[in-house]
C-alpha positions as CSV (number, residue, x, y, z in Angstrom):
1,M,63.5,67.3,80.4
2,D,65.5,67.2,77.2
3,A,62.4,67.2,74.9
4,L,59.3,69.2,75.3
5,R,56.8,66.4,75.4
6,R,53.5,66.8,73.7
7,A,50.6,64.9,75.3
8,S,48.1,63.2,73.1
9,I,44.4,64.1,73.2
10,F,41.6,61.7,72.5
11,L,38.2,63.2,71.8
12,A,35.0,61.5,72.9
13,A,33.2,59.7,70.1
14,A,30.4,61.8,68.5
15,S,28.8,62.0,65.1
16,L,30.1,65.0,63.1
17,A,29.8,66.1,59.5
18,A,32.9,65.4,57.5
19,P,34.1,69.0,57.3
20,S,33.7,69.3,61.1
21,Q,35.6,66.1,61.7
22,A,38.4,67.2,59.4
23,G,38.6,70.5,61.2
24,M,38.8,68.7,64.6
25,K,41.6,66.5,63.4
26,A,43.5,69.5,62.2
27,D,43.0,71.1,65.6
28,L,44.3,68.0,67.3
29,A,47.4,68.0,65.2
30,N,48.0,71.8,65.7
31,C,47.3,71.7,69.4
32,T,50.1,69.3,70.1
33,G,52.5,71.0,67.7
34,G,53.6,73.8,70.0
35,L,53.5,76.3,67.1
36,G,52.8,79.5,69.0
37,G,49.5,81.3,68.5
38,K,48.2,78.9,65.9
39,S,48.5,75.9,68.3
40,A,47.1,77.9,71.2
41,K,43.9,78.7,69.2
42,A,43.6,75.1,68.2
43,C,43.8,74.0,71.8
44,T,41.2,76.6,72.8
45,R,38.8,75.3,70.2
46,I,39.3,71.7,71.5
47,L,38.6,72.9,75.1
48,K,35.4,74.6,74.0
49,S,34.3,71.7,71.7
50,G,32.4,69.8,74.3
51,R,34.0,66.6,73.0
52,L,37.1,66.5,75.3
53,P,36.7,64.2,78.4
54,K,37.2,66.2,81.6
55,K,40.0,63.8,82.7
56,Q,42.0,65.1,79.6
57,F,41.5,68.8,80.2
58,Y,44.9,69.1,81.8
59,I,46.5,67.7,78.7
60,A,44.9,70.4,76.5
61,Y,46.0,73.1,78.9
62,Y,49.5,71.7,79.0
63,N,49.8,71.8,75.2
64,R,48.3,75.3,75.1
65,G,50.7,76.4,77.8
66,W,53.6,75.3,75.6
67,A,52.1,77.0,72.6
68,Y,51.9,80.3,74.6
69,R,55.4,79.8,75.9
70,N,56.7,79.3,72.4
71,A,54.9,82.5,71.3
72,G,56.6,84.4,74.1
73,D,53.4,84.9,76.1
74,Y,54.7,83.9,79.5
75,K,51.7,85.1,81.5
76,R,49.2,83.1,79.6
77,A,51.5,80.1,79.7
78,L,51.8,80.4,83.4
79,R,48.0,80.5,83.9
80,D,47.7,77.4,81.8
81,F,50.4,75.5,83.7
82,N,48.8,76.5,86.9
83,R,45.5,75.1,85.6
84,V,47.3,71.9,84.6
85,L,48.5,71.3,88.1
86,E,45.2,72.2,89.7
87,L,43.7,69.4,87.6
88,N,46.5,66.9,88.0
89,R,49.0,67.7,90.8
90,R,51.1,64.6,90.1
91,F,51.7,65.4,86.4
92,A,55.5,65.8,86.7
93,D,56.0,67.4,83.3
94,G,53.5,70.1,84.3
95,H,55.9,71.1,87.2
96,Y,58.9,71.1,84.8
97,S,57.0,73.2,82.3
98,R,55.9,75.7,84.9
99,A,59.5,75.9,86.1
100,V,60.6,76.9,82.6
101,V,58.0,79.7,82.5
102,H,58.9,80.8,86.1
103,Q,62.5,81.1,85.0
104,G,61.6,83.1,82.0
105,L,59.6,85.5,84.3
106,G,62.5,85.8,86.8
107,H,60.7,83.8,89.5
108,R,63.8,82.1,90.9
109,N,62.4,80.5,94.0
110,E,59.3,79.2,92.3
111,T,61.5,77.8,89.5
112,I,63.5,75.7,92.0
113,K,60.4,74.5,93.9
114,D,58.8,73.2,90.7
115,L,62.1,71.6,89.6
116,D,62.4,69.8,93.0
117,R,58.8,68.6,92.8
118,Y,59.5,67.3,89.3
119,V,62.4,65.2,90.4
120,E,60.5,64.0,93.4
121,L,57.6,62.8,91.2
122,K,60.0,61.2,88.7
123,K,61.7,59.4,91.6
124,M,64.7,57.4,90.2
125,K,64.6,58.5,86.6
126,W,68.0,59.6,85.3
127,S,66.3,62.0,82.9
128,A,64.7,63.9,85.8
129,H,68.1,64.7,87.3
130,Y,69.5,65.6,83.9
131,G,66.5,67.8,83.2
132,R,66.8,69.6,86.5
133,A,70.6,70.1,85.8
134,L,69.7,71.8,82.5
135,M,67.6,74.4,84.3
136,L,70.0,74.8,87.3
137,R,72.7,75.6,84.7
138,R,70.5,78.4,83.4
139,L,70.0,79.6,87.0
140,K,73.9,79.6,87.4
141,Q,73.6,77.0,90.2
142,Y,76.5,75.1,88.8
143,D,77.4,73.0,91.8
144,R,73.9,71.7,92.1
145,A,73.8,71.1,88.4
146,L,77.0,69.0,88.6
147,A,75.5,67.1,91.6
148,D,72.4,66.2,89.5
149,L,74.5,65.1,86.6
150,G,76.4,62.9,89.0
151,A,73.1,61.4,90.2
152,A,72.0,60.9,86.6
153,E,75.2,59.2,85.6
154,K,74.9,56.7,88.5
155,L,71.4,55.8,87.2
156,K,72.5,55.5,83.6
157,P,76.4,55.3,83.3
158,T,76.3,54.9,79.5
159,E,74.4,58.1,78.7
160,Q,76.9,60.4,76.9
161,K,74.7,63.5,77.0
162,I,75.3,63.6,80.7
163,I,79.1,63.9,80.1
164,V,78.5,66.5,77.4
165,M,76.5,68.7,79.8
166,R,79.1,68.2,82.6
167,A,81.7,69.6,80.2
168,L,79.6,72.7,79.5
169,V,78.9,73.3,83.2
170,L,82.6,73.0,84.0
171,S,83.3,75.6,81.3
172,D,80.6,77.8,82.7
173,Q,82.5,77.7,86.0
174,G,85.6,78.8,84.2
175,D,87.4,75.5,84.4
176,H,88.1,75.1,80.7
177,A,90.9,72.6,81.2
178,A,88.6,70.2,83.0
179,A,85.9,70.9,80.5
180,T,88.2,70.1,77.6
181,S,89.4,66.9,79.2
182,T,85.8,65.8,79.9
183,I,84.5,66.5,76.4
184,S,87.6,64.9,74.8
185,T,86.5,61.5,76.3
186,V,83.2,61.7,74.5
187,I,84.7,62.8,71.1
188,A,87.3,60.0,71.4
189,A,84.5,57.4,71.9
190,K,82.1,59.0,69.4
191,P,83.8,61.4,67.0
192,N,80.6,62.1,65.0
193,S,78.6,63.3,68.0
194,A,77.2,66.7,67.0
195,D,76.4,67.6,70.6
196,A,80.0,66.8,71.7
197,L,81.5,68.8,68.8
198,H,79.3,71.7,69.6
199,A,80.2,71.6,73.3
200,R,83.9,71.6,72.5
201,A,83.3,74.5,70.1
202,V,81.7,76.4,73.0
203,I,84.8,75.9,75.1
204,L,87.1,76.9,72.3
205,F,85.0,80.0,71.7
206,R,85.5,81.0,75.3
207,L,89.2,80.5,75.0
208,E,89.1,82.8,71.9
209,R,90.2,80.0,69.7
210,L,87.7,81.0,67.1
211,D,89.0,79.1,64.0
212,E,89.2,75.8,65.9
213,A,85.7,76.4,67.3
214,A,84.4,77.1,63.7
215,A,86.0,73.9,62.5
216,D,84.1,71.9,65.1
217,L,80.9,73.6,64.2
218,K,81.4,72.9,60.6
219,K,81.5,69.2,61.4
220,A,78.5,69.4,63.8
221,L,76.4,71.1,61.2
222,K,77.3,68.6,58.6
223,I,76.0,65.9,60.9
224,R,72.9,67.8,62.0
225,K,71.9,70.6,59.6
226,S,69.1,72.1,61.8
227,F,71.2,72.4,65.0
228,D,70.0,75.6,66.6
229,A,72.7,76.0,69.2
230,A,75.5,75.4,66.6
231,H,74.0,78.0,64.2
232,L,73.9,80.4,67.1
233,L,77.5,79.9,68.0
234,K,78.6,80.1,64.4
235,G,76.8,83.4,64.2
236,R,78.6,84.7,67.3
237,I,82.0,83.7,65.8
238,L,81.2,85.5,62.5
239,E,79.9,88.5,64.4
240,R,83.1,88.6,66.4
241,K,85.1,88.6,63.1
242,G,83.0,91.5,61.8
243,R,81.1,89.4,59.2
244,T,77.7,90.7,60.2
245,Q,75.6,89.6,57.3
246,Q,76.8,86.0,57.5
247,A,76.3,86.1,61.3
248,R,72.7,87.3,60.7
249,E,72.1,84.4,58.3
250,H,73.1,81.8,61.0
251,Y,71.0,83.5,63.7
252,E,68.0,83.3,61.3
253,R,68.7,79.6,60.7
254,A,68.8,79.1,64.5
255,I,65.2,80.3,64.9
256,A,63.8,78.7,61.7
257,S,62.6,75.5,63.3
258,S,60.0,74.8,66.0
259,A,61.7,74.3,69.4
260,K,61.5,70.7,70.7
261,S,63.8,71.0,73.7
262,V,64.7,73.4,76.4
263,E,68.1,73.9,75.0
264,Q,66.6,74.9,71.6
265,L,64.4,77.4,73.4
266,Y,67.4,79.1,75.0
267,A,69.4,79.0,71.8
268,Q,66.6,80.6,69.8
269,N,66.0,83.3,72.4
270,T,69.7,84.2,72.3
271,A,69.6,84.2,68.5
272,R,66.6,86.6,68.5
273,A,68.4,88.9,70.9
274,R,71.5,88.9,68.7
275,L,69.4,89.7,65.6
276,K,67.7,92.5,67.5
277,S,71.1,93.9,68.5
278,L,72.3,93.8,64.9
279,E,69.2,95.6,63.7
280,E,69.6,98.3,66.3
281,R,73.3,98.8,65.7
282,K,74.1,101.7,63.5
283,E,75.9,100.9,60.3
284,T,79.2,102.7,60.7
285,P,82.5,102.0,59.0
286,V,84.9,99.9,61.1
287,F,88.6,100.7,60.5
288,T,91.0,97.9,61.6
289,S,94.3,99.7,60.9
290,G,95.6,96.7,59.0
291,I,94.5,94.1,61.6
292,S,93.0,91.0,60.1
293,F,90.8,88.9,62.3
294,D,92.2,85.8,60.6
295,C,95.7,86.4,61.9
296,R,96.1,84.9,65.4
297,R,98.8,83.6,67.7
298,F,98.6,80.8,70.3
299,I,99.9,81.7,73.8
300,P,100.8,78.4,75.5
301,A,101.1,79.9,79.0
302,A,97.5,81.2,78.8
303,N,96.2,78.3,76.8
304,M,94.5,80.7,74.4
305,T,94.7,82.3,71.0
306,I,94.8,86.1,70.5
307,T,94.3,88.4,67.5
308,I,97.5,90.0,66.2
309,D,98.4,92.5,63.5
310,C,99.0,90.6,60.3
311,K,102.0,92.8,59.7
312,E,103.9,91.2,62.6
């Protein structure tokens, strides 16, 4: 599931004073917003209002589950998603959402069971295979992820995001040459694809070709300014170069928006971890003995760039 779908709630008709009606409308908007604690409280008020039809209770629990998940309260999120599936066992997105929480809690087997049920309920939807591949990648089940991407591509051969994700998984496996070849086909067809440019930057970063990766990220962020994963990677490059304050600024930009996809959630979690690491790190002088991180040499045999002493 590329996007974290918010389900709409429709309240039963009832006469309310204008202030109460305005407050309920605000709660409806906030409940579906996924904005952490604020949204969770709004969903709770709706559940307690007495105006929500019982057949829609699972929707309110679903939205509140995501609000708790975005607030980092995994235990409450899990309870809500369990409740969702008690009320509607065939709600596919409920299984996917619970899988995300199980993964966050380290429940590997439960994660896979919910992902498999999600695909089963979605039947022949390409997005179901793609969504499971996203999560299998996070579980480091790369071969299964590639198999799902293959199934997704058969169902929708023209979807470029499938190819972009395949390139990332190949890179995860260490096959950077195949990953580069794969992502190059997307960029050749669509040079202004922010996702493809970011994916190539990830590969270049892993090859220690930091300046080239930064150039791709510059293009990606020009196309999509609020690109969480791109800001995260830019921060990592700057951190690697010793430019801590600039790195911090990009990590903060990565977590500035409300997550609307699984990939955003993971990018933001990593950015928060990097910020925490920078805060905990003692401020000590770093002596480079004349080495500049901007001086690099490409080694053809290794297909990578290394840092060298600028005096060489």
